Coordinates of C-alpha atoms and ligand atoms in Angstrom, one line a residue:
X26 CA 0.0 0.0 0.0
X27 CA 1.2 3.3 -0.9
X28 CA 0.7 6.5 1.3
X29 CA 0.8 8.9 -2.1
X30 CA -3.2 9.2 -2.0
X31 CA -3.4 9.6 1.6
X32 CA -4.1 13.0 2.3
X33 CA -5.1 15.0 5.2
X34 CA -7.3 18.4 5.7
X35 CA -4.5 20.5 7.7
X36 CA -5.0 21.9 11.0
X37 CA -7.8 24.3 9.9
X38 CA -10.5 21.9 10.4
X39 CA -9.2 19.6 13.5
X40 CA -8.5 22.3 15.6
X41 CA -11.5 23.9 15.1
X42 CA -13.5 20.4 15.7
X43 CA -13.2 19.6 19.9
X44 CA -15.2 16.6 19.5
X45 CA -15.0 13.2 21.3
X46 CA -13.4 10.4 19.6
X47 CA -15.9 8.7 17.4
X48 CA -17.3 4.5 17.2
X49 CA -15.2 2.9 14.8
X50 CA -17.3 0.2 13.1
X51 CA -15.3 -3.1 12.3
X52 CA -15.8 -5.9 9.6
X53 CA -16.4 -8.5 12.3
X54 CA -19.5 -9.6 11.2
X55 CA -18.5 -9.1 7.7
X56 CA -21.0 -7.3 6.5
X57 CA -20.5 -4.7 3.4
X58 CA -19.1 -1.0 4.7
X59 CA -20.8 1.8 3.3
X60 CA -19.5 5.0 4.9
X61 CA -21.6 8.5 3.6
X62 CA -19.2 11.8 4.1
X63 CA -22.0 14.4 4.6
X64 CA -25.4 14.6 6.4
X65 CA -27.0 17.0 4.3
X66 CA -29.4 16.7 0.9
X67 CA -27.1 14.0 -1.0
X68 CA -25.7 12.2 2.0
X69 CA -28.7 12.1 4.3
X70 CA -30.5 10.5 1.4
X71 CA -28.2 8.1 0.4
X72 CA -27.4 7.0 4.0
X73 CA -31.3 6.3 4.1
X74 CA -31.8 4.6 0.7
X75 CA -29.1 1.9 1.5
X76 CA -29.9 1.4 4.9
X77 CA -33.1 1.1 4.3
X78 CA -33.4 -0.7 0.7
X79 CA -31.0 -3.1 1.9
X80 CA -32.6 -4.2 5.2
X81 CA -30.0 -5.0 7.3
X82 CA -28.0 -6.4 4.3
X83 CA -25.0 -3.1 4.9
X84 CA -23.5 -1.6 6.9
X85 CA -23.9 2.0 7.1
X86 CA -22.0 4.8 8.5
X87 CA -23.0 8.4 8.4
X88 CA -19.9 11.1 9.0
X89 CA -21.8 14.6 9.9
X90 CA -20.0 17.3 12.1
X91 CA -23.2 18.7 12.9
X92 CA -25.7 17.7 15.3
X93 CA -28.8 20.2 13.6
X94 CA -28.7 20.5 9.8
X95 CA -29.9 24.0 8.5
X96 CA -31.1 23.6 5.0
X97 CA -29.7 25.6 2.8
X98 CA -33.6 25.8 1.0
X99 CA -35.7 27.8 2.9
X100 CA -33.1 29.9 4.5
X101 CA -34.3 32.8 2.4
X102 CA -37.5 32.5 3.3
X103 CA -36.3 32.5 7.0
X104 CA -34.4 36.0 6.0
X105 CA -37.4 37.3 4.8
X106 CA -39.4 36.3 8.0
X107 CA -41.4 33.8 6.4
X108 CA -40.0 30.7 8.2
X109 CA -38.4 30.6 11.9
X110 CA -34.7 28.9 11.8
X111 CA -36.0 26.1 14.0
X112 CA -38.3 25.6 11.2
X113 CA -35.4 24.8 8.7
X114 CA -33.3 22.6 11.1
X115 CA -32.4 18.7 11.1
X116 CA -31.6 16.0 13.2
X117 CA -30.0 12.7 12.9
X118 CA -32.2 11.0 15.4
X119 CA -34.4 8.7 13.0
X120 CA -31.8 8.0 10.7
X121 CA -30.0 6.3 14.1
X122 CA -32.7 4.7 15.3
X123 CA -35.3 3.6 12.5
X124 CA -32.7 3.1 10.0
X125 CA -29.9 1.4 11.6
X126 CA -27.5 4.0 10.4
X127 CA -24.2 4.5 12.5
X128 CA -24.4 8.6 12.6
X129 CA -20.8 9.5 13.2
X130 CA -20.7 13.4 14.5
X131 CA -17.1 14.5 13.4
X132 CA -14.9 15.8 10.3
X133 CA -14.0 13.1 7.7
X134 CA -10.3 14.4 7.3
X135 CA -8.7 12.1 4.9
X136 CA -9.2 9.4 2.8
X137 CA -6.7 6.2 1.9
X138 CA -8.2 5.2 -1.6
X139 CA -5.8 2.3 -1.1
X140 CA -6.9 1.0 1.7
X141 CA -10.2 1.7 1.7
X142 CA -10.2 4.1 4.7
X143 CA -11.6 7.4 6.3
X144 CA -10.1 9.2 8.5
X145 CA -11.4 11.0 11.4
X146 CA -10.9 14.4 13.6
X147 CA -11.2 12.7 16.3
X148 CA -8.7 10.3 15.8
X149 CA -10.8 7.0 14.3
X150 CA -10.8 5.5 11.3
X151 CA -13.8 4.1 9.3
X152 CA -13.4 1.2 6.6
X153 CA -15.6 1.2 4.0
X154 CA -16.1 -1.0 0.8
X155 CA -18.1 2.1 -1.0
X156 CA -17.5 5.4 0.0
X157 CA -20.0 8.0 -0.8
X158 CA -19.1 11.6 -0.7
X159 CA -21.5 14.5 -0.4
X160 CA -19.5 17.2 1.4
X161 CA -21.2 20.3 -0.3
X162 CA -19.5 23.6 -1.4
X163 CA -16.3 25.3 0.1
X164 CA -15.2 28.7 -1.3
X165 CA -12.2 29.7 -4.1
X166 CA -9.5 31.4 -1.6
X167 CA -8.8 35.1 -3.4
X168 CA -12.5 34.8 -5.5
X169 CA -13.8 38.0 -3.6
X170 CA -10.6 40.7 -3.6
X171 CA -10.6 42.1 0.1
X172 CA -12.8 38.8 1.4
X173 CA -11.7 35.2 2.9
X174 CA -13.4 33.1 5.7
X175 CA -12.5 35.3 8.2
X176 CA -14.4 38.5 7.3
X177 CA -17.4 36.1 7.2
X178 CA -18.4 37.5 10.4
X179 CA -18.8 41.1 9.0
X180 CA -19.7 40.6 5.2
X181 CA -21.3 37.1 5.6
X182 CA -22.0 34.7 2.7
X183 CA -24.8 33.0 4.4
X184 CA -24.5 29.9 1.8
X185 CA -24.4 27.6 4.6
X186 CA -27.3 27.7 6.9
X187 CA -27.7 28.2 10.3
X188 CA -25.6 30.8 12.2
X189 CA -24.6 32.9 9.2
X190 CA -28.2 33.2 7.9
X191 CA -29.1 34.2 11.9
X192 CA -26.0 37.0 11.2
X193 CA -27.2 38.0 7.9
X194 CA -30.6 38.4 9.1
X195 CA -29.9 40.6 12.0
X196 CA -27.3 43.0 10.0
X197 CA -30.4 43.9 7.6
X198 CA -32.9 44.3 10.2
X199 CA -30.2 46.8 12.3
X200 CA -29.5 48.6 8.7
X201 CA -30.0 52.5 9.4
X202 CA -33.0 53.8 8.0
X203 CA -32.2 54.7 3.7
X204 CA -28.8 52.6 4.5
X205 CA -27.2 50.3 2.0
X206 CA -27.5 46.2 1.8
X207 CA -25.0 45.0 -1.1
X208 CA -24.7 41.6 -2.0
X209 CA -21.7 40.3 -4.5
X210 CA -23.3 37.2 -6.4
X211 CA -21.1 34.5 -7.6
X212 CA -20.0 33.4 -11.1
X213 CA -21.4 30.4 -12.4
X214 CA -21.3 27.6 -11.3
X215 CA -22.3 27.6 -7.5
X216 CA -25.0 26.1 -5.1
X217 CA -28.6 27.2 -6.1
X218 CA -28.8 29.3 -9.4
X219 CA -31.8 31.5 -8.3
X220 CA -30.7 31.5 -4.5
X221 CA -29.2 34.8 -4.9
X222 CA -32.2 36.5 -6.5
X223 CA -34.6 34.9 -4.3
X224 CA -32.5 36.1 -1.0
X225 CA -32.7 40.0 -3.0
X226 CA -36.5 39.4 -2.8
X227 CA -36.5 38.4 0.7
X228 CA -34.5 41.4 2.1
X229 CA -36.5 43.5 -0.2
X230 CA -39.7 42.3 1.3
X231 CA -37.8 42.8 4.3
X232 CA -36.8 46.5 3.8
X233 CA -39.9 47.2 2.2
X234 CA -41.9 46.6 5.7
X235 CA -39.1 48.2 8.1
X236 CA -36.9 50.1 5.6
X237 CA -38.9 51.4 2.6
X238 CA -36.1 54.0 1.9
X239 CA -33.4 51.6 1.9
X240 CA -30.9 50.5 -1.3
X241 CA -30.2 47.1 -2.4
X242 CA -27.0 46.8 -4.8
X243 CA -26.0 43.8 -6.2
X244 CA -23.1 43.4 -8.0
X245 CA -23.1 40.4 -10.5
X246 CA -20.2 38.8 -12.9
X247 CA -22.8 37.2 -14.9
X248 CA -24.7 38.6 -17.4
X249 CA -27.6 35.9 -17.1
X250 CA -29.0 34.6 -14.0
X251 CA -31.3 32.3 -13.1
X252 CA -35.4 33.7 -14.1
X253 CA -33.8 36.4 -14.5
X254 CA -36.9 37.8 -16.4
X255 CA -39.4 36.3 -13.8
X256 CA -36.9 38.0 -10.9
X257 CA -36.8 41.3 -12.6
X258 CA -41.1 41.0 -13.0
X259 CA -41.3 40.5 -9.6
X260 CA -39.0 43.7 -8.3
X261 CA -40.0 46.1 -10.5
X262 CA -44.1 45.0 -9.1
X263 CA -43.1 44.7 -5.6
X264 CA -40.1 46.6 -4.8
X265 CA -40.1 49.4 -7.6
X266 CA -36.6 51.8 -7.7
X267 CA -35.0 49.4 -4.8
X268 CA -32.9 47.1 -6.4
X269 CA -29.8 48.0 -8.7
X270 CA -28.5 45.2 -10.6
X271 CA -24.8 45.6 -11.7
X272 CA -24.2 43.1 -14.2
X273 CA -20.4 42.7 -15.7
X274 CA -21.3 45.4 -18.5
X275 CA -21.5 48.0 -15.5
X276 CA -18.6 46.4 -13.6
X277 CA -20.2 44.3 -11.9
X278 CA -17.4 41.6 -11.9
X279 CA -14.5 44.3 -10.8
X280 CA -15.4 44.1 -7.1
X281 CA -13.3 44.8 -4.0
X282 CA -14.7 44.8 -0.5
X283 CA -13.0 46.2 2.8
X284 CA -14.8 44.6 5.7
X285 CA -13.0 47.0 8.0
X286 CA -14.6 50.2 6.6
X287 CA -17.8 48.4 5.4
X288 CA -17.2 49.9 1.9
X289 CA -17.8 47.7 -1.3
X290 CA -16.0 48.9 -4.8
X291 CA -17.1 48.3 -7.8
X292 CA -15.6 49.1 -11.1
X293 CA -13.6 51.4 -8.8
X294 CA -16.6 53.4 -7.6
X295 CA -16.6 52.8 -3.7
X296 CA -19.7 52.7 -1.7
X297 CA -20.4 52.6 2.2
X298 CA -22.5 50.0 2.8
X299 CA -24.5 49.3 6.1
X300 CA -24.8 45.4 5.3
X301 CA -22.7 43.1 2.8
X302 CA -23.3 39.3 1.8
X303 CA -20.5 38.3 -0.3
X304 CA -21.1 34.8 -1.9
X305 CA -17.7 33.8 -3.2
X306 CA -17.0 31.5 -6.5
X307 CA -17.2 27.8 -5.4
X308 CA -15.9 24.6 -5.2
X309 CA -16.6 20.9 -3.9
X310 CA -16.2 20.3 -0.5
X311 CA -12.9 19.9 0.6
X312 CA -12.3 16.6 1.5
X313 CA -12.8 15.7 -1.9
X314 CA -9.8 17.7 -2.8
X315 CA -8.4 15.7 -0.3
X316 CA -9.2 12.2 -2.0
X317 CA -7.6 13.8 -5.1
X318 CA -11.1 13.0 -7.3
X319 CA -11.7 16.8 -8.6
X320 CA -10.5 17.9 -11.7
X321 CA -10.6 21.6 -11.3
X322 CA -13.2 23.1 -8.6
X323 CA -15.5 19.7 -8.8
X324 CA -15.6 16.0 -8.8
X325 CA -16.3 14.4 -12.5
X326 CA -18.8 11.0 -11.8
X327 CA -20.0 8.1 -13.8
X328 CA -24.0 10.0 -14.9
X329 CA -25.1 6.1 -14.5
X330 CA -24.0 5.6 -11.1
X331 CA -22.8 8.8 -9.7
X332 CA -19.1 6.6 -9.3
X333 CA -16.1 9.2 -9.6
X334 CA -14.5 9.3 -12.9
X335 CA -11.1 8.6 -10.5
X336 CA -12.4 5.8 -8.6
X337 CA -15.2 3.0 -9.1
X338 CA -15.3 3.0 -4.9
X339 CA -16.2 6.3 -4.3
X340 CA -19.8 7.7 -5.3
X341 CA -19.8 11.9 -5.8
X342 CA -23.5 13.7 -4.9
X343 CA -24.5 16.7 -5.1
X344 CA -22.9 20.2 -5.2
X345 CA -19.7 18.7 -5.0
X346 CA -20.1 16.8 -8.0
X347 CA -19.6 17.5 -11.7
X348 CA -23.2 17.4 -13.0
X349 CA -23.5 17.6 -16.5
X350 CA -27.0 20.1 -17.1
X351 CA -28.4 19.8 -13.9
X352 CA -28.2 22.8 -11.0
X353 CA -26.3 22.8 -7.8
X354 CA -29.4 21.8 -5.8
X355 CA -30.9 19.9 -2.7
X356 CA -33.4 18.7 -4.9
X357 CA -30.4 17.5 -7.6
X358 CA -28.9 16.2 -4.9
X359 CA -31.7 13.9 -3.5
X360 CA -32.4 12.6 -6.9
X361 CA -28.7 11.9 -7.8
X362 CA -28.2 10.2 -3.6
X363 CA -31.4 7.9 -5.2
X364 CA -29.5 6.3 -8.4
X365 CA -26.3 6.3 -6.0
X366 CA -28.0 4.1 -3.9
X367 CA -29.7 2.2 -6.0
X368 CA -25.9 1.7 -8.1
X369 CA -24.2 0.7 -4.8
X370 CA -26.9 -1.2 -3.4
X371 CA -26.9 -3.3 -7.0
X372 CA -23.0 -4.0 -6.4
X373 CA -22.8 -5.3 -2.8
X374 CA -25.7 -7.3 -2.4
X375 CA -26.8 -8.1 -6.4
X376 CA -30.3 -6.0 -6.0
X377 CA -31.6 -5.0 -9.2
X378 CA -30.2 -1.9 -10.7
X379 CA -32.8 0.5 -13.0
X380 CA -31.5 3.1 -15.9
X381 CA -31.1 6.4 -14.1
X382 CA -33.0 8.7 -14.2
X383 CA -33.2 12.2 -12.5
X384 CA -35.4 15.6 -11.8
X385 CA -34.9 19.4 -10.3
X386 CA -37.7 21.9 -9.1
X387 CA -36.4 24.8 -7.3
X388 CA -39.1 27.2 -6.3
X389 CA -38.1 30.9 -5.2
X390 CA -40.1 33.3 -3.4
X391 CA -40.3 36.8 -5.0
X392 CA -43.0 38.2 -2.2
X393 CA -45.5 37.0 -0.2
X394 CA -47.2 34.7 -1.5
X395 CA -45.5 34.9 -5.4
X396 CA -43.7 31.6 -6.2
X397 CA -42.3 30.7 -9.5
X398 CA -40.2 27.8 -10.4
X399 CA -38.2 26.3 -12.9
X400 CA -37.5 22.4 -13.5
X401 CA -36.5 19.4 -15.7
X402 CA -36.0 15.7 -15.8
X403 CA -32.6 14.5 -17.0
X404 CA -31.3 10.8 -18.0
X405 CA -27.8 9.6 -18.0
X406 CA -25.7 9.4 -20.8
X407 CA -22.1 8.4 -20.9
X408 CA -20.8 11.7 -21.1
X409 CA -22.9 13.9 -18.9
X410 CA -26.4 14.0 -16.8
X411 CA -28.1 15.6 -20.1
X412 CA -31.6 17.4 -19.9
X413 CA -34.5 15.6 -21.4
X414 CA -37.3 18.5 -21.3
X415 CA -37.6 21.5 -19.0
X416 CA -40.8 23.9 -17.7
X417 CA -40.7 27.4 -16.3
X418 CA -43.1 29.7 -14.6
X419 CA -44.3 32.4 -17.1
X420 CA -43.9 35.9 -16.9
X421 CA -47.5 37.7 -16.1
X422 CA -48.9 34.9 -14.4
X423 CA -52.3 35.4 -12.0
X424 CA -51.6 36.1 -8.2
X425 CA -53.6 32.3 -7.9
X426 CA -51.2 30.9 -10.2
X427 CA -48.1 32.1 -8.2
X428 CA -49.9 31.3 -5.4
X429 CA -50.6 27.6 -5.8
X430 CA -46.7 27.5 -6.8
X431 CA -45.4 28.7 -3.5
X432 CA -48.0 26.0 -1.9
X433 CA -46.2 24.0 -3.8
X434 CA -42.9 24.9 -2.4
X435 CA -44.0 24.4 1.1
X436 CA -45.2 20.8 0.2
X437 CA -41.6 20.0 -1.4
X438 CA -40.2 21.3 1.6
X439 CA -42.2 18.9 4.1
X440 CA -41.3 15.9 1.3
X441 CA -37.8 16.6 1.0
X442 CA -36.4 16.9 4.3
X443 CA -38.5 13.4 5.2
X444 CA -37.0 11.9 2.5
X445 CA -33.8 12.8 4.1
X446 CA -33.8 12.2 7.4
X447 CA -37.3 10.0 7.9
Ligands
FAD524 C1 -29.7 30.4 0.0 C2 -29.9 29.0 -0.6 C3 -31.2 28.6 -1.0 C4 -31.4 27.4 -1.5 N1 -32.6 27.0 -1.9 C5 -32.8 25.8 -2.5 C6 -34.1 25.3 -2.9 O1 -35.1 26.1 -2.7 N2 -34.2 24.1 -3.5 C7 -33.1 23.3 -3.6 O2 -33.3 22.2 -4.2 N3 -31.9 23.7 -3.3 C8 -31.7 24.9 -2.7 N4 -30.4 25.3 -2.3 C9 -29.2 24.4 -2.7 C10 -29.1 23.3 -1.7 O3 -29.0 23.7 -0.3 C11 -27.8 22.5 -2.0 O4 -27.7 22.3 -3.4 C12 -27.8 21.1 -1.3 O5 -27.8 21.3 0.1 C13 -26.6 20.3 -1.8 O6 -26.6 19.1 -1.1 P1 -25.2 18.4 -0.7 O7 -25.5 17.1 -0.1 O8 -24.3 18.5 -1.9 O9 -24.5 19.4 0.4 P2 -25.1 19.9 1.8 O10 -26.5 19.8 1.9 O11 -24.4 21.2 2.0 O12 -24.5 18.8 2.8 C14 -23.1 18.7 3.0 C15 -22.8 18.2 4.4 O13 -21.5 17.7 4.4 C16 -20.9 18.0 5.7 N5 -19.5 18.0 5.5 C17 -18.7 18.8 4.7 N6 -17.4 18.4 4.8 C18 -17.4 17.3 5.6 C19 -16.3 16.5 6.1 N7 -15.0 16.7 5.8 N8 -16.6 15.5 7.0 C20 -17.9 15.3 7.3 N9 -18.9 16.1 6.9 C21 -18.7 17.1 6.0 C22 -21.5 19.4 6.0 O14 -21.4 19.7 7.4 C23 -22.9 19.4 5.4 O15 -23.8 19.0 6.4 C24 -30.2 26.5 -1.7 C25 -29.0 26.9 -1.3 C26 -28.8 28.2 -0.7 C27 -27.4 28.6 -0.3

């Protein structure tokens, strides 16, 4: 065995984990070792699907630093005052005891493709026979001139739930009154297309009710975003000379922020702001850097079985994952966790194995009460996860329409997150 593909996440990560040492499940009863890296949309899923479809058949592990999962979906809605955060938050419980699932609460921090072996913060190891992988997003260092992990605090991103939506939330509702909320949207491709857009409406909702005078800039390297048409509908209806949109033809992609003087330039204009959410360009999850599958920022897989191109033991989902025409979503990522499972489920115990097939919704909120959506349903081909036909919500639509969509949202919501976690 050769230690070459043994790599470790540095100090960054243990040091800030103070956990106790994990259970280290062992082959004695030599079952097959599935170990999931990743208790949110893709992993939680997966995790269930094998446990479950395989009844006892394998062994599975589930390696989740967190005790609560925050979804990432819904969190604008909390922003906006829609949802409370207790609302949006997860446990493991179920998964543990209705599922058999071994939930692991620690860092994965390396992985020995050789030997078949995850490594822990906390010191233990975990064998596995598949690995699955679904670690999310982690930022590009340097992506946002004048920003890095530890200005999160001040400018947040608030791309990962829970505290820095809480942080987010609270600059905009202390924002002076006529202050300034700029956000710096990130290039393609990142977690959640319309997720920026939507979270613009929600602190425009917000502002709106407690702020009316209030600016919202957003500074954008894209020229296109996600229903973008719908989005710019929806503003100019509800939240009418608010918003400025800054897209690269205006310099929106020649941005520097100084979290110390709360200023954000752009194109070299500088502007105080009163409240800053910079969402940095993205990349897989770490560790999977770490297991030295990514080619570039993301993790190339097999469309069939979600396998990494790098290696047949190792499953990629989600975010983290190169997926051909599908978004970066928690809806992509429960569909892809499905055929993962499925895939893995086929190879260690010889249960039947169905084409793959897959399907995205994502909903946004635009105000109360106004949902649109976009969707499609994708099949596997050997070179990509390729659309097969797509729907959108149309501009002009009736307030009943947009009404029965958001319904529809909240009915997703309750679906989803039982799928996940039971
Ligand atoms: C504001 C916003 C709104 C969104 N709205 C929607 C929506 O309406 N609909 C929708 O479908 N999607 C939405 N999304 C996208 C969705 O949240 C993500 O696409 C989805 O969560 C991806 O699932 P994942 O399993 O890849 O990653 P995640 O759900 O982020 O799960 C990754 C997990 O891995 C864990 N982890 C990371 N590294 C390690 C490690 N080394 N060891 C152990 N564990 C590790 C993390 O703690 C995390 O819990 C939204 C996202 C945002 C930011």
């Amino acid at each position: 065995m050769t230690l070459n593909r043994r790599k470790f996440i540095g100090t960054g990560v243990a040091a800030a984990t103070a956990l106790t040492a994990p259970m280290v499940m062992g082959a004695s009863h030599g079952k097959p070792r599935v170990v999931v890296i990743g208790g949110g949309a893709g992993g939680a899923t997966a995790a269930r699907y094998i446990a479950k479809g395989s009844k006892g058949e394998i062994d599975v592990t589930l390696v989740e630093p967190t005790r609560s999962y925050y979804t990432c979906f819904f969190s604008n809605l909390y922003i906006g005052g829609f949802r409370e955060l207790s609302s949006i938050a997860h446990s493991y419980g179920t998964l543990a005891s209705q599922y058999g699932i071994n939930v692991v609460h620690d860092w994965a921090i390396g992985i020995d493709r050789d030997a078949k072996m995850v490594s822990l913060a906390g010191g233990g190891k975990l064998p596995y026979d598949r690995l699955v992988l679904s670690p999310g997003i982690d930022f590009v260092d340097g992506a946002v001139q004048g920003w890095d992990v530890t200005k999160q605090n001040k400018m947040p991103h608030a791309y990962k739930a829970g505290s820095q939506s809480e942080l987010l939330k609270a600059q905009i509702e202390s924002m002076p009154q006529g202050g300034v909320y700029a956000m710096v949207a990130p290039p393609n491709p990142f977690r959640c297309p319309p997720g920026p857009y939507e979270r613009v409406s929600m602190v425009a909702h917000v502002l709106k009710e407690k702020n009316p005078t209030a600016k919202i800039i957003i500074a954008d390297p894209k020229p296109k975003f996600s229903k973008m048409a719908l989005f710019q509908e929806g503003w100019a209806n509800h939240y009418d000379g608010m918003i400025d949109w800054i897209g690269p033809d205006f310099g929106g992609d020649v941005v520097e922020v100084n979290a110390d003087e709360m200023t954000v330039s752009i194109d070299g204009e500088v502007t105080k702001v009163d409240a800053c959410n910079v969402i940095p360009a993205m990349k897989a999850g770490r560790i999977c850097e770490m297991a030295e599958i990514t080619e570039g920022n993301w993790a190339p897989v097999n469309p069939h079985t979600m396998q990494s191109r790098a290696d047949e033991n190792i499953h990629v989902l989600g975010d983290a994952s190169s997926q051909g025409d599908m978004p970066k979503s928690g809806f992509s990522a429960n569909s892809q966790a499905k055929v993962a499972a499925m895939a893995i489920r086929g190879a260690l115990t010889g249960s039947k194995v169905f084409p793959a097939k897959f399907s995205n919704t994502c909903w946004s909120l635009i105000d109360t009460e106004d949902g649109v959506k976009v969707g499609a349903t994708y099949e596997a081909t050997d070179e990509k996860i390729a659309k097969v036909d797509g729907f959108i919500s149309a501009t002009g639509e009736s307030a009943e329409l947009r009404a029965r969509t958001f319904e529809e949202s909240v009915g997703w919501y309750a679906g989803i997150t039982s799928d996940m976690f039971g």
